[in-house]
mmCIF file of C-alpha atoms in Angstrom:
data_model
loop_
_atom_site.group_PDB
_atom_site.id
_atom_site.type_symbol
_atom_site.label_atom_id
_atom_site.label_comp_id
_atom_site.label_asym_id
_atom_site.label_seq_id
_atom_site.Cartn_x
_atom_site.Cartn_y
_atom_site.Cartn_z
ATOM 1 C CA MET T 265 15.207 -7.202 -11.560
ATOM 2 C CA PRO T 266 15.343 -10.358 -11.356
ATOM 3 C CA VAL T 267 16.731 -12.278 -8.238
ATOM 4 C CA ILE T 268 17.261 -15.880 -7.764
ATOM 5 C CA PHE T 269 17.319 -17.350 -4.402
ATOM 6 C CA GLY T 270 18.042 -21.410 -5.211
ATOM 7 C CA GLU T 271 15.321 -22.507 -7.573
ATOM 8 C CA LEU T 272 13.045 -19.665 -6.684
ATOM 9 C CA SER T 273 13.194 -16.429 -9.172
ATOM 10 C CA VAL T 274 11.762 -12.998 -8.019
ATOM 11 C CA LYS T 275 10.951 -10.333 -10.392
ATOM 12 C CA PHE T 276 11.083 -7.758 -7.941
ATOM 13 C CA LYS T 277 9.126 -4.698 -9.545
ATOM 14 C CA GLN T 278 8.252 -2.338 -7.005
ATOM 15 C CA LEU T 279 9.477 -0.706 -3.837
ATOM 16 C CA GLY T 280 6.875 0.724 -1.347
ATOM 17 C CA ILE T 281 7.964 3.038 1.302
ATOM 18 C CA ILE T 282 5.938 4.799 4.125
ATOM 19 C CA VAL T 283 8.428 7.468 4.083
ATOM 20 C CA GLY T 284 6.368 8.529 7.874
ATOM 21 C CA THR T 285 3.338 8.444 9.884
ATOM 22 C CA LYS T 286 2.553 12.212 10.362
ATOM 23 C CA CYS T 287 -1.074 13.050 8.440
ATOM 24 C CA ASN T 288 -3.003 16.525 8.497
ATOM 25 C CA PHE T 289 -6.265 14.114 7.547
ATOM 26 C CA SER T 290 -8.023 12.397 10.293
ATOM 27 C CA CYS T 291 -9.832 9.293 8.206
ATOM 28 C CA THR T 292 -11.540 6.684 9.945
ATOM 29 C CA HIS T 293 -10.326 4.446 7.623
ATOM 30 C CA CYS T 294 -6.787 4.781 7.789
ATOM 31 C CA ALA T 295 -4.880 1.704 7.938
ATOM 32 C CA ILE T 296 -2.447 3.226 10.595
ATOM 33 C CA GLU T 297 -3.493 3.249 14.172
ATOM 34 C CA ASP T 298 -3.820 6.210 15.852
ATOM 35 C CA ARG T 299 -0.563 4.999 18.297
ATOM 36 C CA GLU T 300 1.524 4.962 15.350
ATOM 37 C CA LYS T 301 1.045 8.013 13.847
ATOM 38 C CA ASN T 302 3.636 11.377 13.632
ATOM 39 C CA ARG T 303 6.315 8.521 13.346
ATOM 40 C CA ASP T 304 9.331 8.882 11.482
ATOM 41 C CA LEU T 305 11.892 6.883 9.815
ATOM 42 C CA SER T 306 15.733 6.630 11.689
ATOM 43 C CA ALA T 307 18.392 7.381 10.257
ATOM 44 C CA SER T 308 19.507 4.026 10.458
ATOM 45 C CA GLU T 309 16.622 3.302 8.196
ATOM 46 C CA VAL T 310 16.764 5.549 5.635
ATOM 47 C CA SER T 311 20.624 4.658 5.475
ATOM 48 C CA ILE T 312 18.929 1.275 4.760
ATOM 49 C CA LEU T 313 16.634 2.139 2.320
ATOM 50 C CA LYS T 314 19.383 4.159 0.112
ATOM 51 C CA GLY T 315 21.529 1.169 0.247
ATOM 52 C CA ALA T 316 18.509 -1.138 -1.165
ATOM 53 C CA ILE T 317 17.422 1.181 -3.722
ATOM 54 C CA SER T 318 21.235 1.623 -4.894
ATOM 55 C CA GLN T 319 21.585 -2.252 -4.684
ATOM 56 C CA TYR T 320 18.454 -3.641 -6.696
ATOM 57 C CA ALA T 321 17.413 -0.454 -8.651
ATOM 58 C CA PRO T 322 13.800 -0.892 -8.725
ATOM 59 C CA SER T 323 11.689 0.191 -11.733
ATOM 60 C CA GLU T 324 9.128 1.901 -9.436
ATOM 61 C CA LEU T 325 9.004 3.627 -6.339
ATOM 62 C CA LEU T 326 5.942 4.305 -4.311
ATOM 63 C CA PHE T 327 5.854 6.619 -1.613
ATOM 64 C CA THR T 328 3.121 6.375 0.959
ATOM 65 C CA GLY T 329 2.436 7.323 4.567
ATOM 66 C CA GLY T 330 1.070 9.315 6.434
ATOM 67 C CA GLU T 331 1.290 11.700 3.880
ATOM 68 C CA PRO T 332 4.362 12.289 1.508
ATOM 69 C CA THR T 333 4.313 15.629 0.550
ATOM 70 C CA LEU T 334 5.073 16.362 4.529
ATOM 71 C CA TYR T 335 8.576 14.711 3.766
ATOM 72 C CA ILE T 336 9.682 15.899 0.077
ATOM 73 C CA PRO T 337 13.231 16.221 1.278
ATOM 74 C CA LEU T 338 13.649 12.910 2.715
ATOM 75 C CA ILE T 339 11.627 11.458 -0.656
ATOM 76 C CA ASN T 340 14.064 13.273 -2.976
ATOM 77 C CA GLU T 341 17.092 11.929 -1.174
ATOM 78 C CA LEU T 342 16.161 8.136 -1.168
ATOM 79 C CA ILE T 343 15.368 8.977 -5.101
ATOM 80 C CA SER T 344 18.519 10.561 -5.604
ATOM 81 C CA ALA T 345 20.046 6.868 -4.178
ATOM 82 C CA HIS T 346 18.582 5.054 -7.273
ATOM 83 C CA PRO T 347 21.426 4.322 -9.739
ATOM 84 C CA ALA T 348 19.521 5.955 -12.515
ATOM 85 C CA PRO T 349 16.507 7.955 -11.167
ATOM 86 C CA HIS T 350 15.168 8.808 -14.808
ATOM 87 C CA LYS T 351 14.752 5.250 -15.684
ATOM 88 C CA CYS T 352 12.564 4.576 -12.493
ATOM 89 C CA ARG T 353 8.978 5.358 -12.177
ATOM 90 C CA ILE T 354 8.309 7.425 -9.354
ATOM 91 C CA ILE T 355 4.822 7.384 -7.819
ATOM 92 C CA VAL T 356 3.293 9.283 -4.610
ATOM 93 C CA THR T 357 0.313 8.933 -3.062
ATOM 94 C CA THR T 358 -1.176 11.958 -1.536
ATOM 95 C CA ASN T 359 -4.170 13.145 0.043
ATOM 96 C CA GLY T 360 -3.689 16.484 -2.146
ATOM 97 C CA HIS T 361 -3.996 18.954 1.146
ATOM 98 C CA PHE T 362 -1.446 21.169 -1.025
ATOM 99 C CA ALA T 363 -3.594 21.628 -3.985
ATOM 100 C CA ASN T 364 -5.503 24.961 -3.049
ATOM 101 C CA SER T 365 -5.139 26.493 -6.530
ATOM 102 C CA VAL T 366 -3.606 24.854 -9.852
ATOM 103 C CA PRO T 367 -0.464 26.937 -9.296
ATOM 104 C CA ALA T 368 0.199 25.961 -5.343
ATOM 105 C CA ALA T 369 -0.500 22.402 -6.493
ATOM 106 C CA ARG T 370 2.618 22.820 -9.710
ATOM 107 C CA LYS T 371 5.017 24.340 -6.657
ATOM 108 C CA VAL T 372 4.425 21.326 -4.539
ATOM 109 C CA LEU T 373 4.807 18.902 -7.369
ATOM 110 C CA ALA T 374 7.992 20.477 -8.881
ATOM 111 C CA SER T 375 9.584 20.140 -5.822
ATOM 112 C CA PHE T 376 9.975 16.412 -6.088
ATOM 113 C CA SER T 377 13.485 15.793 -7.602
ATOM 114 C CA ALA T 378 11.875 13.265 -10.019
ATOM 115 C CA LEU T 379 8.140 12.418 -10.466
ATOM 116 C CA ASN T 380 6.044 10.285 -12.753
ATOM 117 C CA ASN T 381 2.712 9.420 -11.311
ATOM 118 C CA ILE T 382 0.253 11.185 -8.482
ATOM 119 C CA GLN T 383 -2.373 8.677 -7.202
ATOM 120 C CA VAL T 384 -5.137 11.078 -5.129
ATOM 121 C CA SER T 385 -7.076 9.783 -2.172
ATOM 122 C CA TYR T 386 -10.685 10.546 -2.907
ATOM 123 C CA ASP T 387 -13.767 8.992 -1.311
ATOM 124 C CA LYS T 388 -16.345 9.495 1.478
ATOM 125 C CA PHE T 389 -13.657 9.326 3.992
ATOM 126 C CA HIS T 390 -11.344 11.626 2.391
ATOM 127 C CA LYS T 391 -14.223 14.017 1.065
ATOM 128 C CA GLU T 392 -14.772 15.115 4.915
ATOM 129 C CA PHE T 393 -11.661 17.070 4.376
ATOM 130 C CA LEU T 394 -10.664 17.485 1.194
ATOM 131 C CA PRO T 395 -12.562 19.733 -0.986
ATOM 132 C CA LEU T 396 -13.388 18.088 -4.855
ATOM 133 C CA GLN T 397 -12.023 21.734 -6.083
ATOM 134 C CA LYS T 398 -8.707 20.709 -4.493
ATOM 135 C CA VAL T 399 -9.063 17.182 -6.590
ATOM 136 C CA LYS T 400 -9.358 19.573 -9.981
ATOM 137 C CA ASN T 401 -6.537 21.475 -9.462
ATOM 138 C CA LEU T 402 -4.238 18.985 -8.722
ATOM 139 C CA TYR T 403 -5.197 16.863 -11.471
ATOM 140 C CA THR T 404 -5.192 20.379 -13.821
ATOM 141 C CA ALA T 405 -1.522 20.828 -12.272
ATOM 142 C CA CYS T 406 -0.319 17.029 -13.328
ATOM 143 C CA LYS T 407 -1.963 17.628 -16.970
ATOM 144 C CA GLU T 408 -0.072 20.790 -17.570
ATOM 145 C CA MET T 409 2.838 18.863 -16.192
ATOM 146 C CA ARG T 410 2.204 15.783 -17.969
ATOM 147 C CA LEU T 411 2.188 13.779 -14.877
ATOM 148 C CA ASN T 412 0.143 10.708 -14.803
ATOM 149 C CA PHE T 413 -2.954 11.128 -12.629
ATOM 150 C CA LEU T 414 -5.180 8.502 -10.605
ATOM 151 C CA ALA T 415 -7.600 8.688 -8.060
ATOM 152 C CA LEU T 416 -8.089 5.778 -5.163
ATOM 153 C CA PHE T 417 -11.277 5.877 -4.061
ATOM 154 C CA ALA T 418 -11.496 3.149 -1.204
ATOM 155 C CA ILE T 419 -15.374 1.277 -0.666
ATOM 156 C CA GLN T 420 -17.144 -0.007 1.919
ATOM 157 C CA SER T 421 -19.969 -1.203 -0.291
ATOM 158 C CA PRO T 422 -21.135 -1.285 -4.013
ATOM 159 C CA LEU T 423 -23.228 1.224 -2.108
ATOM 160 C CA ASP T 424 -20.796 3.617 -2.329
ATOM 161 C CA LEU T 425 -19.694 3.972 -5.684
ATOM 162 C CA PRO T 426 -21.907 6.678 -7.314
ATOM 163 C CA LEU T 427 -19.470 8.762 -5.548
ATOM 164 C CA THR T 428 -17.098 8.294 -8.119
ATOM 165 C CA ALA T 429 -19.561 10.639 -10.518
ATOM 166 C CA GLU T 430 -18.340 13.551 -8.750
ATOM 167 C CA LEU T 431 -14.576 12.288 -9.808
ATOM 168 C CA SER T 432 -16.028 12.175 -13.180
ATOM 169 C CA LYS T 433 -16.630 15.817 -13.849
ATOM 170 C CA VAL T 434 -13.204 16.802 -12.740
ATOM 171 C CA GLY T 435 -11.726 15.090 -15.594
ATOM 172 C CA LYS T 436 -10.749 12.272 -17.655
ATOM 173 C CA PHE T 437 -8.593 9.971 -15.768
ATOM 174 C CA LYS T 438 -8.494 6.245 -14.064
ATOM 175 C CA ILE T 439 -10.003 5.490 -11.001
ATOM 176 C CA GLY T 440 -8.188 2.918 -8.554
ATOM 177 C CA VAL T 441 -11.599 1.167 -6.622
ATOM 178 C CA GLN T 442 -9.752 -0.296 -3.461
ATOM 179 C CA LYS T 443 -11.908 -2.018 -0.498
ATOM 180 C CA VAL T 444 -11.857 -0.750 2.807
ATOM 181 C CA ILE T 445 -9.505 -3.878 4.903
ATOM 182 C CA PRO T 446 -9.911 -3.603 8.452
ATOM 183 C CA HIS T 447 -6.417 -2.502 9.555
ATOM 184 C CA GLY T 448 -5.290 0.033 11.937
ATOM 185 C CA GLN T 449 -8.007 2.819 12.864
ATOM 186 C CA ALA T 450 -10.276 1.148 10.301
ATOM 187 C CA GLN T 451 -10.465 -1.982 12.761
ATOM 188 C CA LYS T 452 -10.717 0.037 15.736
ATOM 189 C CA ASN T 453 -13.701 1.704 14.379
ATOM 190 C CA LYS T 454 -15.088 -1.303 12.664
ATOM 191 C CA LEU T 455 -14.862 -0.309 9.329
ATOM 192 C CA GLY T 456 -14.276 -2.738 6.207
ATOM 193 C CA PHE T 457 -15.927 -4.123 3.047
ATOM 194 C CA ILE T 458 -19.075 -5.695 3.891
ATOM 195 C CA HIS T 459 -19.333 -9.189 2.266
ATOM 196 C CA ALA T 460 -22.747 -10.564 1.766
ATOM 197 C CA VAL T 461 -21.124 -14.111 1.708
ATOM 198 C CA PHE T 462 -17.908 -15.726 1.627
ATOM 199 C CA ASP T 463 -16.627 -15.698 -1.962
ATOM 200 C CA LYS T 464 -14.624 -19.111 -2.586
ATOM 201 C CA LYS T 465 -12.752 -17.581 -5.592
ATOM 202 C CA VAL T 466 -9.951 -16.164 -3.052
ATOM 203 C CA LEU T 467 -8.709 -19.538 -2.139
ATOM 204 C CA ALA T 468 -7.249 -20.069 -5.645
ATOM 205 C CA LYS T 469 -5.674 -16.626 -5.357
ATOM 206 C CA ARG T 470 -2.229 -15.727 -4.232
ATOM 207 C CA CYS T 471 -1.055 -12.717 -2.599
ATOM 208 C CA PRO T 472 -1.845 -9.485 -4.507
ATOM 209 C CA ASN T 473 1.729 -8.082 -3.665
ATOM 210 C CA LEU T 474 3.976 -10.703 -5.093
ATOM 211 C CA GLY T 475 6.347 -8.663 -7.162
ATOM 212 C CA ARG T 476 6.439 -5.571 -4.964
ATOM 213 C CA LEU T 477 8.115 -5.297 -1.657
ATOM 214 C CA ALA T 478 6.971 -2.824 0.880
ATOM 215 C CA TYR T 479 9.249 -1.003 3.647
ATOM 216 C CA THR T 480 7.665 -0.588 6.980
ATOM 217 C CA ARG T 481 8.820 1.646 9.956
ATOM 218 C CA GLY T 482 10.119 -0.633 12.602
ATOM 219 C CA ARG T 483 9.635 -3.543 10.847
ATOM 220 C CA GLY T 484 11.467 -3.963 7.565
ATOM 221 C CA PHE T 485 10.751 -5.377 4.365
ATOM 222 C CA SER T 486 8.153 -7.643 3.640
ATOM 223 C CA VAL T 487 5.744 -8.370 0.383
ATOM 224 C CA CYS T 488 3.123 -7.788 3.090
ATOM 225 C CA CYS T 489 2.095 -4.425 3.817
ATOM 226 C CA SER T 490 -0.941 -5.020 5.890
ATOM 227 C CA ASP T 491 -2.044 -5.577 9.291
ATOM 228 C CA LEU T 492 -0.477 -9.138 9.720
ATOM 229 C CA LEU T 493 3.240 -7.044 10.147
ATOM 230 C CA ARG T 494 1.626 -5.689 13.663
ATOM 231 C CA LEU T 495 0.891 -9.291 15.312
ATOM 232 C CA LYS T 496 2.653 -12.296 16.326
ATOM 233 C CA SER T 497 3.082 -15.238 14.224
ATOM 234 C CA GLU T 498 5.548 -18.249 14.345
ATOM 235 C CA ILE T 499 7.213 -17.277 11.432
ATOM 236 C CA GLN T 500 8.699 -14.086 10.696
ATOM 237 C CA ILE T 501 6.561 -11.457 8.332
ATOM 238 C CA ALA T 502 9.494 -8.528 7.606
ATOM 239 C CA HIS T 503 13.459 -8.884 7.659
ATOM 240 C CA PRO T 504 15.971 -5.850 7.816
ATOM 241 C CA THR T 505 17.086 -6.976 4.601
ATOM 242 C CA ILE T 506 15.629 -7.138 1.058
ATOM 243 C CA LYS T 507 17.790 -10.415 0.695
ATOM 244 C CA GLN T 508 16.926 -11.932 3.917
ATOM 245 C CA HIS T 509 13.218 -11.612 3.244
ATOM 246 C CA LEU T 510 13.223 -13.050 -0.412
ATOM 247 C CA ALA T 511 15.062 -15.956 1.286
ATOM 248 C CA SER T 512 12.733 -16.405 3.982
ATOM 249 C CA GLY T 513 10.291 -18.816 4.811
ATOM 250 C CA PHE T 514 7.459 -16.670 4.754
ATOM 251 C CA TYR T 515 8.116 -15.475 1.366
ATOM 252 C CA LYS T 516 8.707 -18.794 -0.294
ATOM 253 C CA LEU T 517 5.144 -19.783 1.308
ATOM 254 C CA MET T 518 3.656 -16.740 -0.270
ATOM 255 C CA ALA T 519 5.138 -17.142 -3.544
ATOM 256 C CA GLY T 520 4.559 -20.864 -3.948
ATOM 257 C CA HIS T 521 1.114 -21.226 -2.495
ATOM 258 C CA SER T 522 -2.519 -20.184 -3.269
ATOM 259 C CA PHE T 523 -4.839 -19.246 -0.135
ATOM 260 C CA ARG T 524 -6.200 -22.706 -0.580
ATOM 261 C CA LYS T 525 -2.701 -24.508 -0.331
ATOM 262 C CA LEU T 526 -1.955 -22.231 2.543
ATOM 263 C CA LEU T 527 -4.795 -23.131 4.407
ATOM 264 C CA ARG T 528 -3.825 -26.958 3.904
ATOM 265 C CA HIS T 529 -0.293 -26.103 5.117
ATOM 266 C CA PHE T 530 -1.622 -24.427 8.337
ATOM 267 C CA ALA T 531 -3.844 -27.174 9.141
ATOM 268 C CA LEU T 532 -6.961 -25.350 8.696
ATOM 269 C CA SER T 533 -10.354 -25.913 7.064
ATOM 270 C CA ASP T 534 -11.791 -23.583 4.873
ATOM 271 C CA SER T 535 -15.294 -24.511 6.153
ATOM 272 C CA GLN T 536 -15.411 -21.884 9.081
ATOM 273 C CA LEU T 537 -14.308 -18.937 6.876
ATOM 274 C CA LYS T 538 -16.606 -16.065 7.137
ATOM 275 C CA PRO T 539 -17.652 -13.379 4.475
ATOM 276 C CA GLU T 540 -15.062 -10.783 5.690
ATOM 277 C CA HIS T 541 -12.242 -13.669 4.697
ATOM 278 C CA SER T 542 -13.087 -13.043 0.874
ATOM 279 C CA ASP T 543 -10.501 -10.425 1.320
ATOM 280 C CA GLU T 544 -6.685 -11.599 0.582
ATOM 281 C CA CYS T 545 -5.161 -9.611 3.494
ATOM 282 C CA VAL T 546 -7.957 -10.399 5.877
ATOM 283 C CA LEU T 547 -7.331 -14.325 5.065
ATOM 284 C CA CYS T 548 -3.947 -14.080 4.859
ATOM 285 C CA LYS T 549 -4.054 -12.910 8.724
ATOM 286 C CA HIS T 550 -6.697 -15.384 9.385
ATOM 287 C CA ILE T 551 -4.268 -17.825 7.963
ATOM 288 C CA PHE T 552 -0.522 -16.911 9.837
ATOM 289 C CA THR T 553 -2.291 -16.097 13.206
ATOM 290 C CA ARG T 554 -4.514 -19.237 13.944
ATOM 291 C CA GLY T 555 -2.776 -21.828 12.086
ATOM 292 C CA ALA T 556 0.129 -24.143 13.246
ATOM 293 C CA PRO T 557 2.602 -24.818 10.148
ATOM 294 C CA LEU T 558 2.892 -28.057 9.253
ATOM 295 C CA THR T 559 6.307 -29.788 9.266
#
């Protein structure tokens, strides 16, 4: 829904919620650090989220983790807070661990009070824990239940792309290719997409999350869902309420500035940028942790 703060009009479409950080996989490229795993939302955070969903009625709710299927009762409680859940697109990103058979997959999917999209993570990292047959079982169950199905595929380099041929044997569906960002365990394990040179095209871009908000346990609402939330900055990145965040200096900076303009605002030069700064999130982290905002 459109939200207006002064002269800034925000089209707030999707609210992403990390419902908890429990997971039964141990992927080396995980964006969550080991020390932050097995953490749940507090009762007060659940109350805040239900109030926000009721007030803003986002057209999409995205549930991630951890592994969201370990939190189905909580997800159903949050869905029930939406004033028109039948008009809201419910998206769940899962590792597919439960799809031992098509009936087993259907049983888990049917336990959600509302569901439209399933996104399964499958790549060279998840492959260690997720047999391709489970992906096939999940896809078949989604097809039978008329749910949209998407595979999320993380890569370190284009050399990883041939693995998508395995997914093409499962069925016809979209594959969302994502570059590995060095956050959380990925950073600890020195994993990230390998850029040969710095791509200057990123300077003309803006935050890819604009129009979407995320809620992170212990931190609050933010357009940012990256490592920047965990680091110290002179500017507050996340806020207790959606209203506070959309009216914040951080959001206004992200909504009104390209990365080139952000560099100038923080008195930073683009001459020293490295190949890894070709990723928006890595560049953003560099800007907000290295620069001093101009007055």
